[in-house]
């Protein structure tokens, strides 16, 4: 028995296209979903402002829970290759209520971030080609951002193969640009030709606990954000060759490659600019790379601007994938209206759920942008709540899923049980700390109070409450999902070659 399912699933003609992409394509999509250049550009300044030279150490420490949760994704995918990932696994292990909320969290992360990613992609491309006046025109930039979201959504609908080809080009451009910046910056540090207060890199920077206290906690939350998205490869499990193992391996390897990339860039940035400069410009967020590119590379600064642009562009597309596939999976299990489960007869992709994700993301982007640009940034900060929630839920589900098998071998105990539980515990701790931090309005971008709380926390709570309300309403309207009782996959599947 390959896996235990509770229904017969969609008919063959309505299934996603199997074997559409290979392991390398899945790995690239997992990498691009995290938007490495954009992510590290957005957090390096704030992390340095919090912990100084220990910024690389924080990125290393943040990697630990990600790797442990990636292990949970790997083992859960081996026995249940469902594109809904967390939704499907948590439903089977812990019941429909927890599973539904896990699926809702994944879907809403895409809605929150797609508009901002597309906006960054447009802005940095315009800066890279010298169209600064266009980048400063809010109306023009918003129009271009909406058009970009529509184009990347169309690419997702047309086919997974096309998506993979686009992603291969974007990751190549992004990595080359990032490495070029890191090499030039480090060369100028050691050649003593930098224009800022350079510091010679030291291995001691990898020790994350130098600052301690609230500064460490806040920086770790930022660190978790930069790794988020690697699981997009697993959401394509039904479309990847060797679907039982390749997507999970892609998820694990993507976290490792991200660690290497982030450490290289962090050492280069901190070494070239020094901690004072980065802390003073922390509020610039992703634009810190624009400032550093001009300082380090002179007339070649467009290389780094292009890296951030391609990074955000790639992530605009790949972030749509988990949300749309989760919507498809939920609809197939009757947890959402049936039309969300429609698969395009020609392209074999979930076209309805994909366009719904894009439409809601566009509306969210435009509404919040017109409230204030700071409100849009606050919505991104709220992402940490949803990310920590569904990652922790997945780690817990892995241990519950395999609970009868954890004592059969040392490997099972550590890789399937203890590791994912530790990862879930660390993320739960960060979630609690994040709630406490976001309750203070002074910690938000806007610095204003919504109902006596920080806007990010209000947004996060609002999304969760909206999810609970929709879940209860759908439970009353269509109880089929809740009347089904998915069983745990055959425990013998973790023996032998499957372990």
XYZ file of C-alpha atoms in Angstrom:
499
model
C 0.000 0.000 0.000
C 1.592 3.300 -1.111
C -0.551 5.551 1.029
C -3.845 5.597 2.856
C -6.427 7.985 1.486
C -9.951 8.597 2.644
C -11.512 9.205 -0.720
C -10.874 8.122 -4.279
C -9.506 11.544 -5.207
C -10.009 13.279 -8.512
C -10.471 11.288 -11.708
C -7.297 10.795 -13.772
C -8.290 13.420 -16.336
C -8.627 16.004 -13.556
C -5.270 15.323 -11.906
C -2.218 17.543 -11.927
C 0.363 16.665 -14.564
C 2.643 13.957 -13.162
C 6.428 13.961 -13.757
C 6.276 17.499 -15.126
C 9.568 18.534 -13.509
C 12.620 16.894 -11.968
C 14.558 17.185 -8.715
C 16.723 20.105 -9.855
C 13.688 22.071 -11.000
C 11.985 21.457 -7.638
C 15.156 22.529 -5.817
C 15.344 25.756 -7.820
C 11.686 26.542 -7.137
C 12.248 25.951 -3.422
C 15.230 28.325 -3.469
C 13.477 31.026 -5.447
C 10.391 30.889 -3.261
C 12.484 32.237 -0.390
C 13.647 35.173 -2.544
C 17.238 35.029 -1.199
C 18.541 38.372 -2.482
C 15.425 40.270 -1.456
C 15.185 38.506 1.905
C 18.765 39.091 2.979
C 18.621 42.684 1.732
C 15.451 43.296 3.742
C 16.732 41.931 7.060
C 20.495 42.484 7.159
C 20.207 46.077 8.371
C 17.630 45.407 11.116
C 19.497 42.278 12.303
C 22.787 44.176 12.541
C 20.985 46.960 14.409
C 19.849 44.331 16.926
C 22.906 42.082 17.333
C 25.801 43.843 15.590
C 28.565 41.615 14.244
C 26.660 38.503 15.347
C 24.265 38.835 12.375
C 25.817 35.826 10.540
C 25.425 33.799 13.746
C 21.743 34.685 13.941
C 21.281 33.455 10.362
C 23.026 30.229 11.342
C 20.855 29.805 14.461
C 17.657 30.507 12.497
C 18.641 27.714 10.133
C 18.300 25.059 12.877
C 14.471 25.025 13.239
C 14.142 25.287 9.457
C 16.246 22.163 8.921
C 14.312 20.264 11.585
C 10.968 21.210 10.039
C 12.335 20.345 6.579
C 12.970 16.856 7.968
C 9.299 16.688 8.960
C 8.278 17.706 5.436
C 10.552 15.021 3.993
C 9.148 12.159 6.050
C 5.528 13.236 5.789
C 5.813 13.601 2.019
C 7.231 10.068 1.743
C 3.908 8.610 2.843
C 1.461 11.218 1.569
C 2.293 12.946 -1.708
C -0.487 15.488 -1.534
C 0.029 18.996 -2.929
C -1.748 20.367 0.152
C 1.258 19.368 2.344
C 0.584 20.764 5.838
C -3.190 20.777 5.315
C -3.287 17.119 4.295
C -0.735 15.875 6.837
C -2.122 17.739 9.840
C -5.660 16.643 8.930
C -4.599 12.998 8.919
C -2.507 13.241 12.072
C -4.476 15.690 14.212
C -7.946 16.022 12.714
C -9.856 18.281 10.308
C -10.027 21.401 12.488
C -6.258 21.725 12.896
C -5.710 20.722 9.262
C -8.088 23.370 7.961
C -6.365 26.116 9.947
C -2.971 24.950 8.698
C -4.186 25.183 5.110
C -5.674 28.618 5.742
C -2.364 29.882 7.141
C -0.460 28.732 4.041
C -2.977 30.318 1.687
C -2.929 33.638 3.506
C 0.875 33.913 3.578
C 0.769 34.033 -0.198
C -1.923 36.702 -0.155
C 0.047 38.871 2.271
C 3.367 38.838 0.454
C 2.805 38.539 -3.315
C 1.956 42.215 -3.842
C 4.972 43.420 -1.891
C 7.304 41.072 -3.758
C 6.035 42.243 -7.118
C 6.372 45.877 -6.012
C 10.019 45.285 -5.049
C 10.696 43.490 -8.341
C 9.320 46.433 -10.320
C 11.049 49.089 -8.211
C 14.506 47.533 -8.316
C 14.273 46.783 -12.036
C 13.440 50.413 -12.725
C 16.368 51.506 -10.550
C 18.686 49.026 -12.266
C 17.909 50.439 -15.728
C 18.116 54.056 -14.577
C 14.405 54.861 -14.541
C 14.454 56.350 -11.048
C 11.648 58.805 -11.820
C 9.367 55.916 -12.788
C 10.204 54.154 -9.530
C 9.221 57.286 -7.614
C 5.829 57.479 -9.368
C 3.457 55.616 -7.027
C 0.627 55.221 -9.536
C 2.857 53.950 -12.332
C 4.640 51.546 -9.988
C 1.347 50.130 -8.708
C 0.057 49.611 -12.260
C 3.261 47.811 -13.232
C 3.088 45.747 -10.054
C -0.450 44.549 -10.803
C 0.518 43.729 -14.393
C 3.514 41.756 -13.167
C 1.363 39.720 -10.767
C -1.041 38.919 -13.619
C 1.805 37.852 -15.914
C 3.447 35.616 -13.302
C 0.063 34.109 -12.424
C -0.481 33.296 -16.091
C 2.917 31.574 -16.151
C 1.834 29.457 -13.163
C -1.404 28.497 -14.934
C 0.143 27.739 -18.315
C 2.233 24.971 -16.840
C 4.680 23.761 -14.233
C 7.323 23.106 -16.898
C 7.234 26.737 -18.036
C 7.362 27.880 -14.423
C 10.432 25.740 -13.830
C 12.218 27.092 -16.921
C 11.566 30.679 -15.847
C 12.783 29.885 -12.338
C 16.011 28.303 -13.635
C 16.890 31.517 -15.466
C 15.989 33.732 -12.502
C 17.966 31.746 -9.924
C 21.035 31.759 -12.175
C 20.875 35.532 -12.612
C 20.246 36.057 -8.909
C 23.091 33.853 -7.663
C 25.610 35.299 -10.121
C 24.731 38.844 -9.080
C 24.882 38.034 -5.357
C 28.210 36.242 -5.650
C 29.641 39.098 -7.706
C 28.679 41.544 -4.974
C 30.066 39.329 -2.183
C 33.386 38.780 -3.980
C 33.879 42.476 -4.776
C 32.911 43.565 -1.247
C 35.219 41.064 0.460
C 38.084 41.845 -1.926
C 37.807 45.530 -1.104
C 37.722 44.746 2.617
C 40.991 42.813 2.497
C 42.551 45.212 -0.016
C 41.605 48.115 2.275
C 39.982 50.013 -0.613
C 36.466 50.252 0.817
C 34.605 53.524 1.196
C 33.002 52.679 4.563
C 34.230 51.535 7.983
C 35.220 48.023 6.983
C 35.802 45.225 9.522
C 37.865 42.109 8.849
C 35.486 39.110 8.993
C 36.026 36.656 11.866
C 34.666 33.198 12.610
C 33.476 34.545 15.956
C 30.667 36.289 14.091
C 28.991 32.875 13.816
C 28.254 32.902 17.552
C 24.634 34.156 17.755
C 24.211 34.777 21.475
C 26.403 37.841 21.880
C 23.524 40.316 22.190
C 21.134 38.031 24.095
C 17.724 38.971 25.480
C 15.020 40.666 23.428
C 17.487 41.672 20.703
C 18.337 38.025 20.050
C 14.692 36.980 19.957
C 13.717 39.757 17.552
C 16.647 38.979 15.257
C 15.799 35.257 15.236
C 12.269 36.111 14.096
C 13.759 38.010 11.179
C 16.060 35.074 10.523
C 13.123 32.660 10.308
C 11.465 34.950 7.747
C 14.409 34.803 5.327
C 14.236 30.987 5.165
C 10.465 30.848 4.688
C 9.265 29.444 1.359
C 11.549 26.465 0.771
C 8.578 24.066 1.063
C 7.193 25.253 -2.294
C 9.031 22.289 -3.818
C 6.916 19.924 -1.716
C 3.686 21.615 -2.825
C 4.606 20.407 -6.326
C 4.958 16.812 -5.130
C 2.219 15.511 -7.442
C 4.034 17.046 -10.418
C 7.636 16.025 -9.607
C 9.424 12.886 -10.781
C 10.005 10.411 -7.934
C 7.351 12.217 -5.918
C 7.850 10.141 -2.765
C 11.388 11.395 -2.103
C 12.530 14.088 -4.564
C 10.365 16.974 -3.240
C 11.383 16.292 0.353
C 15.060 16.135 -0.586
C 14.677 19.388 -2.523
C 13.217 21.041 0.577
C 16.084 19.889 2.804
C 18.806 20.827 0.324
C 17.266 24.215 -0.370
C 17.575 25.143 3.316
C 21.251 24.117 3.284
C 22.021 26.110 0.121
C 20.187 29.099 1.562
C 22.359 28.940 4.667
C 25.529 29.051 2.571
C 24.210 31.965 0.497
C 23.076 33.980 3.501
C 26.308 33.490 5.425
C 28.439 34.521 2.433
C 26.422 37.685 1.816
C 26.173 38.513 5.539
C 29.947 38.297 6.006
C 30.465 40.471 2.913
C 27.919 43.112 3.922
C 28.942 43.373 7.583
C 32.629 43.286 6.684
C 32.386 45.990 4.027
C 29.913 48.396 5.628
C 30.570 47.893 9.322
C 27.910 47.691 12.009
C 27.383 51.426 12.552
C 26.503 52.143 8.918
C 24.099 49.192 8.697
C 22.393 50.053 11.988
C 21.981 53.699 10.982
C 20.350 52.671 7.696
C 18.325 49.742 9.043
C 15.069 51.544 8.278
C 15.908 51.436 4.567
C 15.022 47.716 4.568
C 15.712 46.166 1.150
C 17.058 49.488 -0.147
C 20.166 48.960 1.969
C 21.476 46.905 -0.955
C 20.917 49.852 -3.272
C 23.095 51.997 -1.010
C 25.769 49.336 -0.567
C 25.852 48.484 -4.261
C 26.717 52.055 -5.148
C 29.393 52.170 -2.427
C 31.028 48.834 -3.249
C 30.591 48.507 -7.005
C 30.340 52.049 -8.308
C 28.971 52.033 -11.847
C 28.278 48.321 -11.583
C 25.673 48.801 -8.859
C 22.982 47.727 -11.304
C 24.227 44.139 -10.820
C 23.027 44.068 -7.208
C 19.823 45.951 -8.029
C 19.112 43.341 -10.682
C 19.760 40.557 -8.161
C 17.096 41.924 -5.797
C 14.692 42.481 -8.698
C 15.046 38.951 -10.085
C 14.829 37.553 -6.560
C 11.520 39.282 -5.869
C 10.262 38.434 -9.372
C 11.004 34.739 -8.899
C 9.363 34.689 -5.490
C 6.279 36.481 -6.848
C 5.665 33.427 -8.987
C 6.713 30.671 -6.603
C 4.796 32.103 -3.626
C 1.581 31.626 -5.580
C 2.288 27.887 -5.874
C 1.810 26.767 -2.229
C -1.350 28.835 -1.802
C -2.950 27.603 -5.028
C -2.010 23.943 -4.476
C -3.285 24.099 -0.910
C -6.583 25.511 -2.185
C -6.799 22.656 -4.691
C -6.124 20.036 -2.020
C -8.679 21.543 0.368
C -11.330 21.602 -2.356
C -10.663 17.967 -3.265
C -11.283 17.027 0.369
C -14.481 19.128 0.488
C -12.866 21.617 2.873
C -13.502 24.421 0.335
C -16.062 24.923 -2.436
C -15.573 22.483 -5.299
C -14.684 25.108 -7.927
C -11.353 25.741 -6.160
C -10.442 22.188 -7.115
C -10.825 22.750 -10.846
C -7.808 21.725 -12.923
C -7.303 23.231 -16.371
C -7.971 20.460 -18.918
C -5.045 21.492 -21.142
C -2.398 22.834 -18.785
C -3.200 20.448 -15.896
C -2.743 23.155 -13.266
C -5.208 24.467 -10.638
C -6.265 27.519 -12.630
C -9.220 28.650 -10.501
C -7.405 28.596 -7.158
C -4.338 30.205 -8.768
C -6.309 33.160 -10.133
C -8.181 33.515 -6.838
C -4.905 33.776 -4.938
C -3.644 36.401 -7.386
C -6.890 38.382 -7.276
C -7.035 38.523 -3.486
C -3.313 39.354 -3.311
C -3.779 42.267 -5.738
C -6.739 43.595 -3.748
C -4.790 43.302 -0.483
C -1.791 45.103 -1.977
C -3.817 47.992 -3.394
C -6.009 48.489 -0.330
C -3.138 48.478 2.166
C -0.925 50.614 -0.048
C -3.619 53.274 -0.144
C -4.047 53.041 3.622
C -0.315 53.712 3.924
C 2.905 52.151 2.716
C 3.733 51.418 6.349
C 0.537 49.362 6.659
C 1.795 47.191 3.804
C 5.095 46.664 5.636
C 3.165 45.865 8.829
C 1.265 43.135 6.982
C 4.595 41.574 6.037
C 5.663 41.624 9.673
C 2.462 39.734 10.503
C 3.740 36.948 8.254
C 5.961 35.664 11.054
C 2.875 34.647 13.036
C 1.445 32.539 10.221
C 4.826 31.091 9.227
C 5.709 30.017 12.763
C 2.194 28.606 13.232
C 2.011 26.269 10.258
C 5.669 25.211 10.409
C 5.282 24.314 14.101
C 2.030 22.522 13.320
C 3.792 20.445 10.658
C 6.614 19.465 13.014
C 4.115 18.369 15.648
C 2.054 16.479 13.062
C 5.132 14.510 11.991
C 5.732 13.190 15.503
C 2.026 12.396 15.954
C 1.780 10.795 12.506
C 4.621 8.372 13.246
C 4.051 8.075 16.994
C 4.029 4.263 16.925
C 7.310 4.088 15.055
C 9.555 6.492 16.957
C 11.122 3.813 19.165
C 11.865 1.363 16.360
C 15.256 2.897 15.610
C 17.524 5.704 16.705
C 17.066 7.366 13.314
C 13.299 7.341 13.610
C 13.469 8.763 17.115
C 15.716 11.679 16.222
C 14.802 12.480 12.595
C 11.058 11.797 12.674
C 10.221 12.458 16.311
C 12.577 14.505 18.449
C 13.980 16.713 15.669
C 10.625 17.927 14.315
C 9.336 18.374 17.887
C 12.341 20.538 18.787
C 11.822 22.550 15.609
C 8.141 22.979 16.445
C 8.999 23.974 20.011
C 11.512 26.596 18.896
C 9.013 28.068 16.458
C 6.259 28.039 19.073
C 8.571 29.947 21.420
C 9.329 32.464 18.675
C 5.603 32.749 17.964
C 4.878 33.652 21.588
C 7.762 36.127 21.658
C 6.549 37.595 18.375
C 3.061 38.178 19.783
C 4.537 39.917 22.809
C 6.754 42.067 20.616
C 3.986 42.979 18.174
C 1.645 44.007 20.982
C 3.730 47.163 21.389
C 2.720 49.709 18.702
C 6.195 51.265 18.845
C 7.641 48.108 17.292
C 5.655 48.486 14.072
C 6.715 50.318 10.926
C 3.930 52.824 11.258
C 4.424 53.328 14.997
C 0.666 53.788 15.426
C -1.783 51.893 17.611
C -4.669 49.788 16.338
C -7.029 48.902 19.204
C -4.142 49.473 21.606
C -1.920 46.958 19.806
C 0.683 47.055 17.057
C -0.805 46.844 13.520
C 1.086 43.599 12.660
C -0.503 41.780 15.588
C -3.951 43.116 14.710
C -3.497 41.952 11.111
C -2.278 38.535 12.234
C -5.117 38.065 14.731
C -7.619 39.332 12.158
C -6.492 36.749 9.605
C -6.671 33.918 12.131
C -10.124 35.010 13.372
C -11.352 35.315 9.778
C -10.100 31.783 9.160
C -11.911 30.409 12.198
C -15.146 32.143 11.162
C -14.931 30.832 7.583
C -14.123 27.351 8.868
C -17.163 27.296 11.156
C -19.428 28.654 8.404
C -18.207 26.038 5.934
C -18.593 23.337 8.588
C -22.263 24.290 8.918
C -22.827 24.582 5.160
C -20.890 21.522 4.012
C -19.951 19.123 6.837
C -18.561 16.393 4.555
C -14.917 17.203 5.342
C -15.531 17.018 9.070
C -17.571 13.830 8.838
C -14.623 12.045 7.242
C -12.012 10.692 9.639
C -8.669 10.346 7.838
C -6.568 7.580 9.312
C -2.848 7.654 9.917
C -0.789 6.147 7.124
C 0.165 2.504 7.614
C 2.889 2.652 10.284
C 4.881 -0.083 8.560
C 5.738 2.365 5.777
C 8.605 3.771 7.791
C 10.330 0.411 7.965
C 12.996 -0.814 5.622
C 13.566 1.157 2.454
C 10.824 3.643 3.269
C 12.399 4.827 6.540
